[in-house]
PDB file of C-alpha atoms in Angstrom:
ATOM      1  CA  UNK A 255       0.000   0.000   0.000  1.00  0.00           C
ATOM      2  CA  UNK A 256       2.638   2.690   1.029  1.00  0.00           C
ATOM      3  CA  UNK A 257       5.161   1.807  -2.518  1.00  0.00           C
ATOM      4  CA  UNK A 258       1.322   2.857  -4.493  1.00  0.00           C
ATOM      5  CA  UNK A 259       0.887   6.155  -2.244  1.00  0.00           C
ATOM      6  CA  UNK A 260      -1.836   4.957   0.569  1.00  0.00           C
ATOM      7  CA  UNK A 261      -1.195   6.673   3.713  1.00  0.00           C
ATOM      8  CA  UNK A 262      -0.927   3.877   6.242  1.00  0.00           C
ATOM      9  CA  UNK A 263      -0.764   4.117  10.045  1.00  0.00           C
ATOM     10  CA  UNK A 264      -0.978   1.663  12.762  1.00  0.00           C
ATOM     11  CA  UNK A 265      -2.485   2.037  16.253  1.00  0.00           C
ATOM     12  CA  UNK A 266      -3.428  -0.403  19.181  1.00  0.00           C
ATOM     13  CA  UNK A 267      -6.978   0.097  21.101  1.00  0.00           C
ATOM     14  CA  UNK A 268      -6.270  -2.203  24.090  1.00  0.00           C
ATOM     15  CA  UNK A 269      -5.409  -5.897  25.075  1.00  0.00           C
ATOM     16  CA  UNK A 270      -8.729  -6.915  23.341  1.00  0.00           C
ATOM     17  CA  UNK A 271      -7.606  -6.207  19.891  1.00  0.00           C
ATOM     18  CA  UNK A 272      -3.498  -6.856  20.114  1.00  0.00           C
ATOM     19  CA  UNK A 273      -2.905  -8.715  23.505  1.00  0.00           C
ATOM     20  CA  UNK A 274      -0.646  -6.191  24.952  1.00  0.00           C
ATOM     21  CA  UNK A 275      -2.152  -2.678  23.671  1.00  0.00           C
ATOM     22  CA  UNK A 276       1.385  -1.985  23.188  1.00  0.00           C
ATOM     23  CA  UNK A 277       2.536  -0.181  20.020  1.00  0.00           C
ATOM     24  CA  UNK A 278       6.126  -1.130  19.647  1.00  0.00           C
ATOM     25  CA  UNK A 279       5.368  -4.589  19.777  1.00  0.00           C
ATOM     26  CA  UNK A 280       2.787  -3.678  17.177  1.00  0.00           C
ATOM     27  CA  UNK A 281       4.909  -1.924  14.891  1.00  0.00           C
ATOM     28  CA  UNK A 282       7.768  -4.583  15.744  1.00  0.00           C
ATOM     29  CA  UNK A 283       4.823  -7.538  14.739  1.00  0.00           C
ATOM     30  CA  UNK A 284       4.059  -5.429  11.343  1.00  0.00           C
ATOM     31  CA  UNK A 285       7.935  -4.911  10.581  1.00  0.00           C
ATOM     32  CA  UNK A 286       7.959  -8.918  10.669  1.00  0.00           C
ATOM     33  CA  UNK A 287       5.004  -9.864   8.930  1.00  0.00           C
ATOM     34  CA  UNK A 288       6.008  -8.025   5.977  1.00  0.00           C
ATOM     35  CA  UNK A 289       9.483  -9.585   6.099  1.00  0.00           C
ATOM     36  CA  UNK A 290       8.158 -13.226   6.144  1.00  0.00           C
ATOM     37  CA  UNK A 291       5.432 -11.787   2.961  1.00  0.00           C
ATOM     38  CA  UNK A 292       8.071  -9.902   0.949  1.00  0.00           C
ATOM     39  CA  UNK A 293      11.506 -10.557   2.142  1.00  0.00           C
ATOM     40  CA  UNK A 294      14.426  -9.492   4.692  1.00  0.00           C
ATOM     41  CA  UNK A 295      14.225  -6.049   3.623  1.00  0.00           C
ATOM     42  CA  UNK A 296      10.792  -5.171   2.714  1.00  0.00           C
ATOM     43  CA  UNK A 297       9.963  -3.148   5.773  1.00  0.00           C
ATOM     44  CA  UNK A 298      13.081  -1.543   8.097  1.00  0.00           C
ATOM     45  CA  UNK A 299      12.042  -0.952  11.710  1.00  0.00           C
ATOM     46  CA  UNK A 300      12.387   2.902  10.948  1.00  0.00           C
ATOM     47  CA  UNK A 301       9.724   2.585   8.274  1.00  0.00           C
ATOM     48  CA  UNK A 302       7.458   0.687  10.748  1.00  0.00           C
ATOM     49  CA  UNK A 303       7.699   3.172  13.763  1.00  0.00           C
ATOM     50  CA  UNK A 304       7.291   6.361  11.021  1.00  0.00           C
ATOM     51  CA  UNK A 305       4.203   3.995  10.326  1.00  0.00           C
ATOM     52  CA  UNK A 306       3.173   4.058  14.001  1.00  0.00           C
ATOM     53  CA  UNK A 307       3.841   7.588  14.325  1.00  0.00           C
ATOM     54  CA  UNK A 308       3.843  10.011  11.666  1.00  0.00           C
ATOM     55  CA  UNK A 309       1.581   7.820   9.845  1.00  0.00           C
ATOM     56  CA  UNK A 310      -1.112   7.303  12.055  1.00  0.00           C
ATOM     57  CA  UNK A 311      -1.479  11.307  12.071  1.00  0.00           C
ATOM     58  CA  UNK A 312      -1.601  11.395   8.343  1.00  0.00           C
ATOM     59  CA  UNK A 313      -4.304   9.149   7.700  1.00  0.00           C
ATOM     60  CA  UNK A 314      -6.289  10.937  10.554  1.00  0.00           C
ATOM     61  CA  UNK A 315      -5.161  14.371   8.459  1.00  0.00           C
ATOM     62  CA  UNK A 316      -4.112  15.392  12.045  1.00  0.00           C
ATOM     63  CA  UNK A 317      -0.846  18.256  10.978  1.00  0.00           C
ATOM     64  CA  UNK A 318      -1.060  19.098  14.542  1.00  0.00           C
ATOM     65  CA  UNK A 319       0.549  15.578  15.648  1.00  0.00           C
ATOM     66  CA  UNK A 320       2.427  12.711  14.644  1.00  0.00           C
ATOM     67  CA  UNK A 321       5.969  14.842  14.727  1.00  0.00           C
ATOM     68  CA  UNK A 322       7.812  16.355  17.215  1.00  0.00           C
ATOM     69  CA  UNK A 323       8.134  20.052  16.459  1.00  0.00           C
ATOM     70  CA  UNK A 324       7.583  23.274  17.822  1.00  0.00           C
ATOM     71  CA  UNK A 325       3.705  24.280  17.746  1.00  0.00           C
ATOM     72  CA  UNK A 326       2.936  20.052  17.385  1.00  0.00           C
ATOM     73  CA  UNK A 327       0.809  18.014  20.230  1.00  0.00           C
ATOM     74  CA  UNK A 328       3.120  15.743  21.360  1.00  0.00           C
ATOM     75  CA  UNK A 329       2.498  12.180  23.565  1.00  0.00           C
ATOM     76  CA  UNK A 330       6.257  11.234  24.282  1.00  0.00           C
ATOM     77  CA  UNK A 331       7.687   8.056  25.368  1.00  0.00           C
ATOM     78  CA  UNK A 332      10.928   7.073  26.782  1.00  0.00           C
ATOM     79  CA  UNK A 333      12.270   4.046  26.980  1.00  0.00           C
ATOM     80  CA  UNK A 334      15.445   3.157  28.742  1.00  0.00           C
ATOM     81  CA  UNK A 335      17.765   1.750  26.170  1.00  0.00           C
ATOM     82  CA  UNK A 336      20.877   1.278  27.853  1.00  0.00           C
ATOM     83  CA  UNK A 337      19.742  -2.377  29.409  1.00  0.00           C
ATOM     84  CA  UNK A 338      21.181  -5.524  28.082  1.00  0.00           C
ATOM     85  CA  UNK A 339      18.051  -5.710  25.059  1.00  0.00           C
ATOM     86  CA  UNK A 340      19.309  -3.144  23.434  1.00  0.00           C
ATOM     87  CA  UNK A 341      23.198  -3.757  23.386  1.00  0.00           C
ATOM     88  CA  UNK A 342      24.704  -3.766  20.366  1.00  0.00           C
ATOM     89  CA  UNK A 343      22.070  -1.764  18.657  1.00  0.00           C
ATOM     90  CA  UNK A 344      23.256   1.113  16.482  1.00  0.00           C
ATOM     91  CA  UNK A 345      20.239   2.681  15.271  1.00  0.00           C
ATOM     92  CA  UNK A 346      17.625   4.024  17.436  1.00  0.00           C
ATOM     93  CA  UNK A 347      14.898   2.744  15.457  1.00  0.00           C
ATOM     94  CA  UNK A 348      16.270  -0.930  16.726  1.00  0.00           C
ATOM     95  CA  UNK A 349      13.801  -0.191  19.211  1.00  0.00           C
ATOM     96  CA  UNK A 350      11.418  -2.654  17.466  1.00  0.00           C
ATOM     97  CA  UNK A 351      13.988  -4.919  16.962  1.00  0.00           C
ATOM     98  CA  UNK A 352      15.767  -5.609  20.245  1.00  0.00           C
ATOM     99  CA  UNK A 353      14.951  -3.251  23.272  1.00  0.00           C
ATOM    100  CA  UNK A 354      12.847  -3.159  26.014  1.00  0.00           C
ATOM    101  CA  UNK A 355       9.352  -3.789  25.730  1.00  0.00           C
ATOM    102  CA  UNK A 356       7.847  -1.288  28.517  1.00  0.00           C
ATOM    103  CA  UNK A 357       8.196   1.944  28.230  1.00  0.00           C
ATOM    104  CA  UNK A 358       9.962   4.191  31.735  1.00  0.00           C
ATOM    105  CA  UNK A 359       8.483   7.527  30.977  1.00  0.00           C
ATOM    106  CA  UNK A 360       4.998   8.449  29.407  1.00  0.00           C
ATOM    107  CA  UNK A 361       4.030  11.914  28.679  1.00  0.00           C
ATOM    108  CA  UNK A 362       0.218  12.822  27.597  1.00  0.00           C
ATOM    109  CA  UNK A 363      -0.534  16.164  26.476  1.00  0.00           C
ATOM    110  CA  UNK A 364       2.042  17.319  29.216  1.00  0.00           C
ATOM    111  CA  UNK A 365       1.273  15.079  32.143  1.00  0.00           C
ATOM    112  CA  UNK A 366       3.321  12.449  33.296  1.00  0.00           C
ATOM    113  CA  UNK A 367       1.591   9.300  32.898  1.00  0.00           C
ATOM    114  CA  UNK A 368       4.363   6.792  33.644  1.00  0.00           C
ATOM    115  CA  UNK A 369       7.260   7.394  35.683  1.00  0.00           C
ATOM    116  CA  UNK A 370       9.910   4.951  36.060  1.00  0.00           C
ATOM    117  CA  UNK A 371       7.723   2.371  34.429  1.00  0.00           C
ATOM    118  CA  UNK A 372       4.699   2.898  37.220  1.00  0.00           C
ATOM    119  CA  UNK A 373       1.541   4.285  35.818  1.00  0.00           C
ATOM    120  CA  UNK A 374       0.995   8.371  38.292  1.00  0.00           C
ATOM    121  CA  UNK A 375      -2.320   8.208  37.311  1.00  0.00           C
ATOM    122  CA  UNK A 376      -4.681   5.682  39.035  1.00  0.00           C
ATOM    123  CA  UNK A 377      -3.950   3.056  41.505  1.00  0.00           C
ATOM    124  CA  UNK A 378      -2.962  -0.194  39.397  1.00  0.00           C
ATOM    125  CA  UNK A 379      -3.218  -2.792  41.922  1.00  0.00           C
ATOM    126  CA  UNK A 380      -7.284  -1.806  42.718  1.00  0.00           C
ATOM    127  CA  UNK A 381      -7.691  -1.789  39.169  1.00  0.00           C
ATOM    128  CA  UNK A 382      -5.599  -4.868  38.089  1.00  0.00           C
ATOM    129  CA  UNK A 383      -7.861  -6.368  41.081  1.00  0.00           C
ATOM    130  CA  UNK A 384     -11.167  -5.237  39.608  1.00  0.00           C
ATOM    131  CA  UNK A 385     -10.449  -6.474  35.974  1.00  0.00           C
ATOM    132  CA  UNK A 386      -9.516  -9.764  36.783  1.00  0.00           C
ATOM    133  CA  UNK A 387     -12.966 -10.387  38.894  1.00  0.00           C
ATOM    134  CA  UNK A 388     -14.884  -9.066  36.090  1.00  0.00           C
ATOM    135  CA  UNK A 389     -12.734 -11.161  33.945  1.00  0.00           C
ATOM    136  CA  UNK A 390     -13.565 -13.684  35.965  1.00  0.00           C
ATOM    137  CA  UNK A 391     -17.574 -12.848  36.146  1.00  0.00           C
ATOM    138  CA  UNK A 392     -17.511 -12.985  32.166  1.00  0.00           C
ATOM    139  CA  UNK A 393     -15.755 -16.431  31.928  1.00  0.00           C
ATOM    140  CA  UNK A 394     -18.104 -18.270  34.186  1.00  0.00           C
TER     141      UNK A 394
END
């Protein structure tokens, strides 16, 4: 689709849809697929995260995000690439290819979501609790 011009981005709603509602491992699963279709170097893991970035703001005709610049909307993550996943890695866009899976820092619109790889904003235990009794509830 993208070598005949179709914009193309790639997004994750939640554990229902991807397992992990984790957009690296997305990308990363993407990246692969079109390796195994079309060969070793039919998709580099830069292309797939400008997929998962830029590209899911151009198919939404969304100027305002998808880039960081000056006058942009910007959701940032950080992840902490100087673990044993990522050694050896000389391109930062190995992220999809060997690096750590969980992000340490989120940003949203300017709030600190994640910090240090623990989620600021609600109480994860209670709700880890709560989904797996209504996970539980829906199974039986």
């Amino acid at each position: 689709m993208r070598d005949a011009g179709v914009k193309v981005g790639l997004g994750v709603d939640g554990s229902a849809s991807n397992d992990a509602g984790n957009l690296v491992l997305e990308a990363r699963q993407s990246m692969l697929l079109q390796r195994v279709a079309n060969g070793a170097d039919a998709m580099s893991a830069r292309e797939a995260l400008e997929i998962a970035t830029r590209g899911g703001a151009d198919v939404l005709n969304r100027p305002d995000c998808g880039r960081l610049a000056v006058g942009k909307r910007a959701d940032i993550a950080i992840w902490d690439v100087s673990g044993v996943e990522s050694a050896g890695s000389w391109d930062p866009a190995a992220l999809l290819l060997a690096g750590p899976t969980r992000v340490k820092h989120l940003f949203v619109e300017g709030r600190q979501i994640v910090s240090d790889g623990r989620m600021t904003t609600i109480d994860l235990p209670k709700v880890l609790e709560r989904q797996n009794r209504l996970a539980r509830t829906l199974m039986s």
